[in-house]
Amino acid sequence: MSAARPPHPRPHPSGGAELLIRLGAALLLLSLPLPWLELRPNRIAAGEPLHLGAWAWAEAALALALLLAARRPGLAVGLGNLAVLAGVAALGQGSAAALVGQLPVARVAAGGGWWLWLLGSAVALWGAAYAGRFRGWAWAWLPVTLGYVLLGGLSSWSVWQEGQVEAARLGQELAQHVRLTATALGLSVLIGGPLAVWSVRRPGAGQVVLAVTGGIQTLPSLALLGLLIAPLGALSQAVPALRSLGVSGIGTAPALVALTLYALLPVVRNGVAALRGVDAGTLDAGRGMGMTAGQLFWRVQLPLALPVWLAGLRQATVLLIGVTAVAALIGAGGLGVYIFRGLNASATDLILLGALPACLLAILADAGWRGLEGGLARRLGLPRGAGGP
């Protein structure tokens, strides 16, 4: 008779959270001796590094408090929010103080220390949210920061100043970015939705569809845009009606074609997984009630599959927001215009002027889709996280 084996020790549920919080606090401490700001005589000239000064002791105390609170995720998420807000306030107040007595063309940019502080705050907040009960509070800094920005708190920061100079065009490029993303997403749903349904009903054809859409996404985005220039250019020359509609080798048309193709894989793949994941017993019950195939699909299968399918639309949206920036290279416009202008002129402020709104768009889109998935899953009585990660 063998002795009963002792149970394996279970890992502490917040062990990963504690590690991430400590890592975030360590990054905060490492950022303190680095320059937080850079004073430049103009947009592209080399700058003079500036350190924290009077803010250093407060920031150090906050980082140490976060390090000591690593075992208490509730306290850590509060301190992480404070760290983000302290970093934003230090940038705003420090920039305003550094510009006193400077020429109007002078710029104050964020230095390496400030970016490292922001990264440490994000890692600590992620770790605190990883514990599970405080995910909603991890975004508490966002409305306060937006209020601070709207009240002009960052008006002396170089990126904000570039935004004021480019205000009219920035709005147009932002609208174009959203327009390209939304149009490509709509087209991918119109094409990918029926393809997913067909793939479920014809498994052999479904494997081909998934292989083709997967193969398209393996192509680098810039290469795909380049490959479309020649055929679309030739098509517009051969068919004047298309040319009169604005179809050509460069511009919006090839960008929309490439973006739509890119978004097909998450739409089709999640659609197939969602439709196949509907409980067979539920479908049998519908058939037993005398539902036709169409009624069974629209009233039972599609509503139950929708939370998982929406996760695919969320992934496609975030993917499109990123790839749309590359479309600026072929004249499609969007926020990528500023990113590539900044790269050509070695002007980091211009790069950030395009990159930061694109990141914010992606975060907001992800949060919006997640909220929709969660609300739909609750309404259908599905378990939390049914829409996928």
Tab-separated table of C-alpha atoms in Angstrom:
chain	number	residue	atom	x	y	z
A	1	MET	CA	0.000	0.000	0.000
A	2	SER	CA	1.626	3.193	-1.126
A	3	ALA	CA	1.612	6.335	0.973
A	4	ALA	CA	-0.479	9.205	-0.299
A	5	ARG	CA	1.589	11.778	-2.166
A	6	PRO	CA	1.719	15.220	-0.585
A	7	PRO	CA	-0.108	17.812	-2.665
A	8	HIS	CA	2.036	19.997	-4.904
A	9	PRO	CA	2.374	23.528	-3.564
A	10	ARG	CA	0.145	25.849	-5.590
A	11	PRO	CA	1.719	29.024	-6.939
A	12	HIS	CA	0.652	32.211	-5.224
A	13	PRO	CA	-2.056	33.810	-7.397
A	14	SER	CA	-0.464	37.258	-7.175
A	15	GLY	CA	3.157	36.077	-7.640
A	16	GLY	CA	3.325	37.350	-11.226
A	17	ALA	CA	1.687	40.604	-10.205
A	18	GLU	CA	4.232	41.157	-7.442
A	19	LEU	CA	7.110	40.545	-9.831
A	20	LEU	CA	5.731	43.016	-12.379
A	21	ILE	CA	5.100	45.665	-9.724
A	22	ARG	CA	8.674	45.307	-8.430
A	23	LEU	CA	10.002	45.500	-12.002
A	24	GLY	CA	7.970	48.659	-12.613
A	25	ALA	CA	9.233	50.238	-9.383
A	26	ALA	CA	12.829	49.359	-10.328
A	27	LEU	CA	12.380	51.104	-13.705
A	28	LEU	CA	11.032	54.157	-11.895
A	29	LEU	CA	14.122	54.294	-9.672
A	30	LEU	CA	16.453	53.791	-12.650
A	31	SER	CA	14.838	56.731	-14.435
A	32	LEU	CA	15.636	59.246	-11.696
A	33	PRO	CA	19.328	59.943	-12.483
A	34	LEU	CA	18.609	60.221	-16.238
A	35	PRO	CA	17.685	63.480	-18.016
A	36	TRP	CA	13.905	63.956	-17.988
A	37	LEU	CA	13.779	66.867	-20.402
A	38	GLU	CA	15.773	68.206	-23.329
A	39	LEU	CA	15.875	71.922	-24.151
A	40	ARG	CA	16.472	72.546	-27.868
A	41	PRO	CA	17.019	75.906	-29.597
A	42	ASN	CA	14.682	74.702	-32.395
A	43	ARG	CA	12.849	71.622	-33.700
A	44	ILE	CA	15.836	69.640	-35.023
A	45	ALA	CA	18.903	71.024	-33.220
A	46	ALA	CA	20.657	68.998	-30.511
A	47	GLY	CA	19.406	69.804	-27.052
A	48	GLU	CA	20.663	70.385	-23.532
A	49	PRO	CA	19.676	67.612	-21.077
A	50	LEU	CA	17.709	68.695	-18.012
A	51	HIS	CA	17.282	66.670	-14.828
A	52	LEU	CA	14.387	66.446	-12.410
A	53	GLY	CA	15.510	69.075	-9.913
A	54	ALA	CA	12.921	69.763	-7.221
A	55	TRP	CA	10.707	66.885	-8.383
A	56	ALA	CA	13.373	64.236	-7.718
A	57	TRP	CA	12.639	63.624	-4.011
A	58	ALA	CA	8.893	63.284	-4.527
A	59	GLU	CA	9.363	60.924	-7.482
A	60	ALA	CA	11.911	58.834	-5.526
A	61	ALA	CA	9.528	58.531	-2.557
A	62	LEU	CA	6.730	57.440	-4.873
A	63	ALA	CA	8.923	54.783	-6.535
A	64	LEU	CA	10.044	53.399	-3.158
A	65	ALA	CA	6.454	53.312	-1.883
A	66	LEU	CA	5.469	51.330	-4.978
A	67	LEU	CA	8.331	48.903	-4.390
A	68	LEU	CA	7.208	48.321	-0.787
A	69	ALA	CA	3.565	47.908	-1.861
A	70	ALA	CA	4.334	45.097	-4.322
A	71	ARG	CA	2.471	42.528	-2.189
A	72	ARG	CA	-0.651	44.694	-2.015
A	73	PRO	CA	-2.035	45.096	-5.559
A	74	GLY	CA	-4.830	47.408	-4.394
A	75	LEU	CA	-2.339	49.902	-2.974
A	76	ALA	CA	0.023	49.368	-5.904
A	77	VAL	CA	-2.615	50.252	-8.477
A	78	GLY	CA	-3.258	53.534	-6.619
A	79	LEU	CA	0.458	54.326	-6.475
A	80	GLY	CA	0.861	53.352	-10.140
A	81	ASN	CA	-1.838	55.847	-11.102
A	82	LEU	CA	-0.091	58.483	-8.995
A	83	ALA	CA	3.196	57.659	-10.759
A	84	VAL	CA	1.651	58.300	-14.189
A	85	LEU	CA	0.093	61.564	-13.012
A	86	ALA	CA	3.330	62.682	-11.335
A	87	GLY	CA	5.232	61.978	-14.550
A	88	VAL	CA	2.760	63.973	-16.658
A	89	ALA	CA	2.803	66.864	-14.171
A	90	ALA	CA	6.615	66.880	-14.061
A	91	LEU	CA	6.709	67.061	-17.863
A	92	GLY	CA	4.212	69.919	-18.006
A	93	GLN	CA	5.673	72.006	-15.181
A	94	GLY	CA	9.282	71.290	-16.164
A	95	SER	CA	8.684	72.240	-19.808
A	96	ALA	CA	7.045	75.537	-18.836
A	97	ALA	CA	9.901	76.418	-16.473
A	98	ALA	CA	12.592	75.522	-19.034
A	99	LEU	CA	11.092	77.770	-21.733
A	100	VAL	CA	11.223	80.903	-19.591
A	101	GLY	CA	13.523	83.406	-21.317
A	102	GLN	CA	13.953	81.261	-24.464
A	103	LEU	CA	13.205	82.222	-28.087
A	104	PRO	CA	9.751	81.295	-29.492
A	105	VAL	CA	11.303	78.560	-31.676
A	106	ALA	CA	12.832	76.791	-28.661
A	107	ARG	CA	11.427	73.374	-27.824
A	108	VAL	CA	11.411	71.217	-24.676
A	109	ALA	CA	11.176	67.497	-25.435
A	110	ALA	CA	10.769	64.572	-23.058
A	111	GLY	CA	14.075	62.892	-22.282
A	112	GLY	CA	15.004	59.259	-21.718
A	113	GLY	CA	14.326	59.452	-17.982
A	114	TRP	CA	10.732	60.556	-18.525
A	115	TRP	CA	10.010	57.780	-21.029
A	116	LEU	CA	11.567	55.207	-18.672
A	117	TRP	CA	9.396	56.544	-15.829
A	118	LEU	CA	6.324	56.198	-18.001
A	119	LEU	CA	7.313	52.629	-18.939
A	120	GLY	CA	7.869	51.740	-15.270
A	121	SER	CA	4.460	53.159	-14.337
A	122	ALA	CA	2.784	51.137	-17.096
A	123	VAL	CA	4.529	47.906	-16.040
A	124	ALA	CA	3.566	48.447	-12.381
A	125	LEU	CA	-0.048	49.197	-13.304
A	126	TRP	CA	-0.158	46.154	-15.555
A	127	GLY	CA	1.183	44.047	-12.712
A	128	ALA	CA	-1.381	45.400	-10.238
A	129	ALA	CA	-4.172	44.792	-12.753
A	130	TYR	CA	-2.776	41.279	-13.343
A	131	ALA	CA	-3.967	40.399	-9.827
A	132	GLY	CA	-7.476	40.492	-11.283
A	133	ARG	CA	-9.584	42.621	-8.950
A	134	PHE	CA	-8.284	46.062	-9.895
A	135	ARG	CA	-8.280	46.057	-13.702
A	136	GLY	CA	-10.754	48.912	-13.955
A	137	TRP	CA	-8.731	51.107	-11.604
A	138	ALA	CA	-5.612	50.716	-13.741
A	139	TRP	CA	-7.086	53.348	-16.115
A	140	ALA	CA	-7.989	55.883	-13.414
A	141	TRP	CA	-5.113	58.113	-14.544
A	142	LEU	CA	-6.621	58.570	-18.021
A	143	PRO	CA	-9.512	61.028	-17.318
A	144	VAL	CA	-7.317	63.081	-14.963
A	145	THR	CA	-4.561	63.259	-17.575
A	146	LEU	CA	-7.022	64.239	-20.309
A	147	GLY	CA	-8.389	66.989	-18.064
A	148	TYR	CA	-4.854	68.214	-17.353
A	149	VAL	CA	-4.043	68.236	-21.069
A	150	LEU	CA	-7.282	70.048	-22.000
A	151	LEU	CA	-6.537	72.706	-19.396
A	152	GLY	CA	-3.200	73.370	-21.136
A	153	GLY	CA	-0.958	71.533	-18.689
A	154	LEU	CA	1.268	70.224	-21.499
A	155	SER	CA	1.121	73.356	-23.672
A	156	SER	CA	4.881	73.905	-23.336
A	157	TRP	CA	5.800	70.359	-24.390
A	158	SER	CA	7.393	70.234	-27.844
A	159	VAL	CA	4.883	67.708	-29.228
A	160	TRP	CA	1.975	69.883	-28.120
A	161	GLN	CA	3.605	72.922	-29.756
A	162	GLU	CA	4.048	70.984	-33.015
A	163	GLY	CA	0.406	69.977	-32.749
A	164	GLN	CA	-0.638	73.625	-32.462
A	165	VAL	CA	1.405	74.531	-35.554
A	166	GLU	CA	-0.085	71.589	-37.506
A	167	ALA	CA	-3.562	71.763	-35.938
A	168	ALA	CA	-5.596	72.096	-39.149
A	169	ARG	CA	-3.789	69.354	-41.087
A	170	LEU	CA	-3.481	67.102	-38.031
A	171	GLY	CA	-7.267	67.010	-37.767
A	172	GLN	CA	-7.549	66.104	-41.455
A	173	GLU	CA	-4.956	63.334	-41.226
A	174	LEU	CA	-6.568	61.960	-38.066
A	175	ALA	CA	-9.939	61.879	-39.819
A	176	GLN	CA	-8.358	60.181	-42.853
A	177	HIS	CA	-6.722	57.597	-40.573
A	178	VAL	CA	-10.063	56.783	-38.946
A	179	ARG	CA	-11.806	56.768	-42.336
A	180	LEU	CA	-9.310	54.312	-43.879
A	181	THR	CA	-9.456	52.036	-40.833
A	182	ALA	CA	-13.252	52.021	-40.606
A	183	THR	CA	-13.728	51.477	-44.354
A	184	ALA	CA	-11.241	48.614	-44.497
A	185	LEU	CA	-12.814	47.024	-41.419
A	186	GLY	CA	-16.284	47.298	-42.960
A	187	LEU	CA	-15.089	45.749	-46.238
A	188	SER	CA	-13.310	42.933	-44.406
A	189	VAL	CA	-16.513	42.136	-42.481
A	190	LEU	CA	-18.575	42.168	-45.684
A	191	ILE	CA	-16.122	39.753	-47.341
A	192	GLY	CA	-14.920	37.786	-44.317
A	193	GLY	CA	-18.337	37.203	-42.723
A	194	PRO	CA	-19.756	35.089	-45.576
A	195	LEU	CA	-16.363	33.403	-46.002
A	196	ALA	CA	-16.431	32.308	-42.333
A	197	VAL	CA	-19.968	30.908	-42.657
A	198	TRP	CA	-19.007	29.092	-45.871
A	199	SER	CA	-15.855	27.720	-44.213
A	200	VAL	CA	-17.902	26.236	-41.366
A	201	ARG	CA	-20.351	24.572	-43.748
A	202	ARG	CA	-17.591	23.389	-46.127
A	203	PRO	CA	-14.618	22.376	-43.931
A	204	GLY	CA	-12.420	21.488	-46.920
A	205	ALA	CA	-12.935	24.889	-48.513
A	206	GLY	CA	-12.528	26.483	-45.085
A	207	GLN	CA	-8.984	25.169	-44.807
A	208	VAL	CA	-8.152	26.773	-48.163
A	209	VAL	CA	-9.731	30.091	-47.098
A	210	LEU	CA	-7.784	30.166	-43.838
A	211	ALA	CA	-4.554	29.231	-45.630
A	212	VAL	CA	-4.998	32.018	-48.193
A	213	THR	CA	-5.925	34.707	-45.637
A	214	GLY	CA	-3.070	33.560	-43.402
A	215	GLY	CA	-0.675	33.684	-46.332
A	216	ILE	CA	-1.706	37.249	-47.145
A	217	GLN	CA	-0.975	38.363	-43.606
A	218	THR	CA	2.509	36.899	-43.702
A	219	LEU	CA	3.428	39.466	-46.379
A	220	PRO	CA	5.056	42.610	-44.996
A	221	SER	CA	2.598	45.499	-45.203
A	222	LEU	CA	4.971	47.688	-47.209
A	223	ALA	CA	5.621	44.866	-49.686
A	224	LEU	CA	1.892	44.264	-50.149
A	225	LEU	CA	1.318	47.960	-50.837
A	226	GLY	CA	4.154	47.894	-53.369
A	227	LEU	CA	2.782	44.795	-55.080
A	228	LEU	CA	-0.582	46.496	-55.612
A	229	ILE	CA	0.806	49.608	-57.293
A	230	ALA	CA	1.478	48.012	-60.721
A	231	PRO	CA	-1.780	46.027	-61.181
A	232	LEU	CA	-4.019	48.843	-59.929
A	233	GLY	CA	-2.152	51.368	-62.046
A	234	ALA	CA	-2.592	49.171	-65.141
A	235	LEU	CA	-6.265	48.592	-64.304
A	236	SER	CA	-6.957	52.307	-64.007
A	237	GLN	CA	-5.329	52.863	-67.418
A	238	ALA	CA	-7.347	50.069	-69.023
A	239	VAL	CA	-10.704	51.040	-67.491
A	240	PRO	CA	-11.303	54.837	-67.629
A	241	ALA	CA	-14.386	54.493	-65.422
A	242	LEU	CA	-12.208	53.253	-62.574
A	243	ARG	CA	-9.749	56.085	-63.164
A	244	SER	CA	-12.586	58.616	-62.966
A	245	LEU	CA	-13.533	57.106	-59.591
A	246	GLY	CA	-10.047	57.795	-58.271
A	247	VAL	CA	-8.633	54.269	-58.601
A	248	SER	CA	-4.923	54.386	-59.375
A	249	GLY	CA	-1.654	52.752	-58.430
A	250	ILE	CA	-1.078	55.075	-55.498
A	251	GLY	CA	-3.379	56.764	-53.004
A	252	THR	CA	-6.472	55.536	-51.231
A	253	ALA	CA	-7.446	52.641	-53.545
A	254	PRO	CA	-4.373	50.405	-53.097
A	255	ALA	CA	-4.306	51.288	-49.402
A	256	LEU	CA	-7.902	50.118	-48.928
A	257	VAL	CA	-7.278	46.923	-50.892
A	258	ALA	CA	-4.201	46.082	-48.818
A	259	LEU	CA	-5.848	46.973	-45.485
A	260	THR	CA	-8.934	44.908	-46.293
A	261	LEU	CA	-6.817	41.891	-47.204
A	262	TYR	CA	-4.830	42.282	-43.993
A	263	ALA	CA	-7.937	42.344	-41.809
A	264	LEU	CA	-9.477	39.230	-43.377
A	265	LEU	CA	-7.564	36.675	-41.284
A	266	PRO	CA	-8.786	37.711	-37.790
A	267	VAL	CA	-12.336	38.210	-39.102
A	268	VAL	CA	-12.506	34.811	-40.821
A	269	ARG	CA	-10.525	32.849	-38.211
A	270	ASN	CA	-12.540	34.112	-35.247
A	271	GLY	CA	-15.762	33.717	-37.200
A	272	VAL	CA	-15.003	30.071	-37.903
A	273	ALA	CA	-13.982	29.409	-34.288
A	274	ALA	CA	-17.050	31.223	-32.973
A	275	LEU	CA	-19.554	29.412	-35.171
A	276	ARG	CA	-17.954	26.018	-34.539
A	277	GLY	CA	-17.927	26.696	-30.799
A	278	VAL	CA	-21.715	26.968	-30.451
A	279	ASP	CA	-23.020	24.083	-28.360
A	280	ALA	CA	-24.349	21.262	-30.565
A	281	GLY	CA	-27.099	20.511	-28.057
A	282	THR	CA	-28.419	24.047	-28.376
A	283	LEU	CA	-28.536	23.707	-32.158
A	284	ASP	CA	-30.306	20.340	-31.862
A	285	ALA	CA	-32.871	21.925	-29.560
A	286	GLY	CA	-33.504	24.598	-32.191
A	287	ARG	CA	-33.990	21.984	-34.871
A	288	GLY	CA	-36.329	20.111	-32.558
A	289	MET	CA	-38.444	23.264	-32.276
A	290	GLY	CA	-38.866	23.208	-36.051
A	291	MET	CA	-36.535	26.078	-36.920
A	292	THR	CA	-35.366	26.337	-40.504
A	293	ALA	CA	-31.653	26.513	-41.271
A	294	GLY	CA	-31.901	30.283	-41.685
A	295	GLN	CA	-33.796	30.779	-38.433
A	296	LEU	CA	-31.312	28.544	-36.604
A	297	PHE	CA	-28.395	30.634	-37.896
A	298	TRP	CA	-29.824	34.120	-37.290
A	299	ARG	CA	-31.658	33.414	-34.011
A	300	VAL	CA	-29.370	30.904	-32.300
A	301	GLN	CA	-25.938	30.323	-33.845
A	302	LEU	CA	-24.978	33.894	-34.736
A	303	PRO	CA	-26.023	35.533	-31.409
A	304	LEU	CA	-24.159	32.884	-29.401
A	305	ALA	CA	-21.075	33.182	-31.641
A	306	LEU	CA	-21.023	36.966	-31.640
A	307	PRO	CA	-18.862	37.602	-28.504
A	308	VAL	CA	-16.004	35.470	-29.892
A	309	TRP	CA	-16.466	36.928	-33.375
A	310	LEU	CA	-16.294	40.455	-31.969
A	311	ALA	CA	-12.892	39.566	-30.517
A	312	GLY	CA	-11.732	39.048	-34.097
A	313	LEU	CA	-13.089	42.453	-35.095
A	314	ARG	CA	-11.218	43.968	-32.141
A	315	GLN	CA	-7.968	42.363	-33.268
A	316	ALA	CA	-8.589	43.494	-36.847
A	317	THR	CA	-9.293	47.082	-35.746
A	318	VAL	CA	-6.092	47.377	-33.714
A	319	LEU	CA	-4.127	45.769	-36.555
A	320	LEU	CA	-5.600	48.188	-39.102
A	321	ILE	CA	-4.844	51.273	-37.005
A	322	GLY	CA	-1.188	50.260	-37.021
A	323	VAL	CA	-0.916	49.243	-40.675
A	324	THR	CA	-2.792	52.351	-41.868
A	325	ALA	CA	0.195	54.427	-40.737
A	326	VAL	CA	2.312	52.671	-43.398
A	327	ALA	CA	-0.231	53.573	-46.103
A	328	ALA	CA	0.999	57.175	-45.946
A	329	LEU	CA	4.008	56.049	-47.976
A	330	ILE	CA	1.828	55.575	-51.079
A	331	GLY	CA	-0.043	58.846	-50.660
A	332	ALA	CA	-3.092	57.569	-48.770
A	333	GLY	CA	-2.656	60.070	-45.939
A	334	GLY	CA	-3.320	59.375	-42.274
A	335	LEU	CA	-1.202	59.834	-39.177
A	336	GLY	CA	1.712	58.061	-40.864
A	337	VAL	CA	2.319	61.327	-42.762
A	338	TYR	CA	3.800	62.854	-39.601
A	339	ILE	CA	5.726	59.719	-38.682
A	340	PHE	CA	7.522	59.618	-42.048
A	341	ARG	CA	8.004	63.391	-42.181
A	342	GLY	CA	9.641	63.182	-38.776
A	343	LEU	CA	11.856	60.283	-39.845
A	344	ASN	CA	12.980	62.164	-42.959
A	345	ALA	CA	13.753	65.347	-40.999
A	346	SER	CA	15.117	63.564	-37.883
A	347	ALA	CA	12.445	65.434	-35.908
A	348	THR	CA	11.235	63.203	-33.078
A	349	ASP	CA	8.447	65.628	-32.161
A	350	LEU	CA	6.834	65.117	-35.571
A	351	ILE	CA	7.180	61.342	-35.217
A	352	LEU	CA	5.412	61.502	-31.854
A	353	LEU	CA	2.755	63.810	-33.313
A	354	GLY	CA	1.695	60.926	-35.557
A	355	ALA	CA	2.543	58.000	-33.281
A	356	LEU	CA	0.843	59.135	-30.063
A	357	PRO	CA	-2.649	59.695	-31.560
A	358	ALA	CA	-2.343	56.348	-33.369
A	359	CYS	CA	-1.528	54.613	-30.068
A	360	LEU	CA	-4.421	56.393	-28.343
A	361	LEU	CA	-6.775	55.361	-31.159
A	362	ALA	CA	-5.704	51.730	-30.782
A	363	ILE	CA	-6.189	51.794	-26.985
A	364	LEU	CA	-9.632	53.388	-27.264
A	365	ALA	CA	-10.713	50.988	-30.016
A	366	ASP	CA	-9.529	47.991	-28.000
A	367	ALA	CA	-11.341	49.218	-24.889
A	368	GLY	CA	-14.529	49.937	-26.853
A	369	TRP	CA	-14.624	46.493	-28.468
A	370	ARG	CA	-13.843	44.802	-25.129
A	371	GLY	CA	-16.705	46.678	-23.512
A	372	LEU	CA	-19.041	45.568	-26.303
A	373	GLU	CA	-17.864	41.943	-26.024
A	374	GLY	CA	-18.300	41.949	-22.231
A	375	GLY	CA	-21.742	43.537	-22.390
A	376	LEU	CA	-22.923	41.080	-25.018
A	377	ALA	CA	-21.497	38.093	-23.121
A	378	ARG	CA	-23.270	39.206	-19.909
A	379	ARG	CA	-26.542	39.637	-21.787
A	380	LEU	CA	-26.253	36.137	-23.237
A	381	GLY	CA	-25.225	34.659	-19.886
A	382	LEU	CA	-21.819	33.537	-21.181
A	383	PRO	CA	-18.817	33.202	-18.833
A	384	ARG	CA	-16.470	36.171	-18.359
A	385	GLY	CA	-13.759	36.290	-21.025
A	386	ALA	CA	-15.834	34.347	-23.530
A	387	GLY	CA	-14.642	36.722	-26.224
A	388	GLY	CA	-11.038	35.671	-25.805
A	389	PRO	CA	-7.914	37.515	-24.638
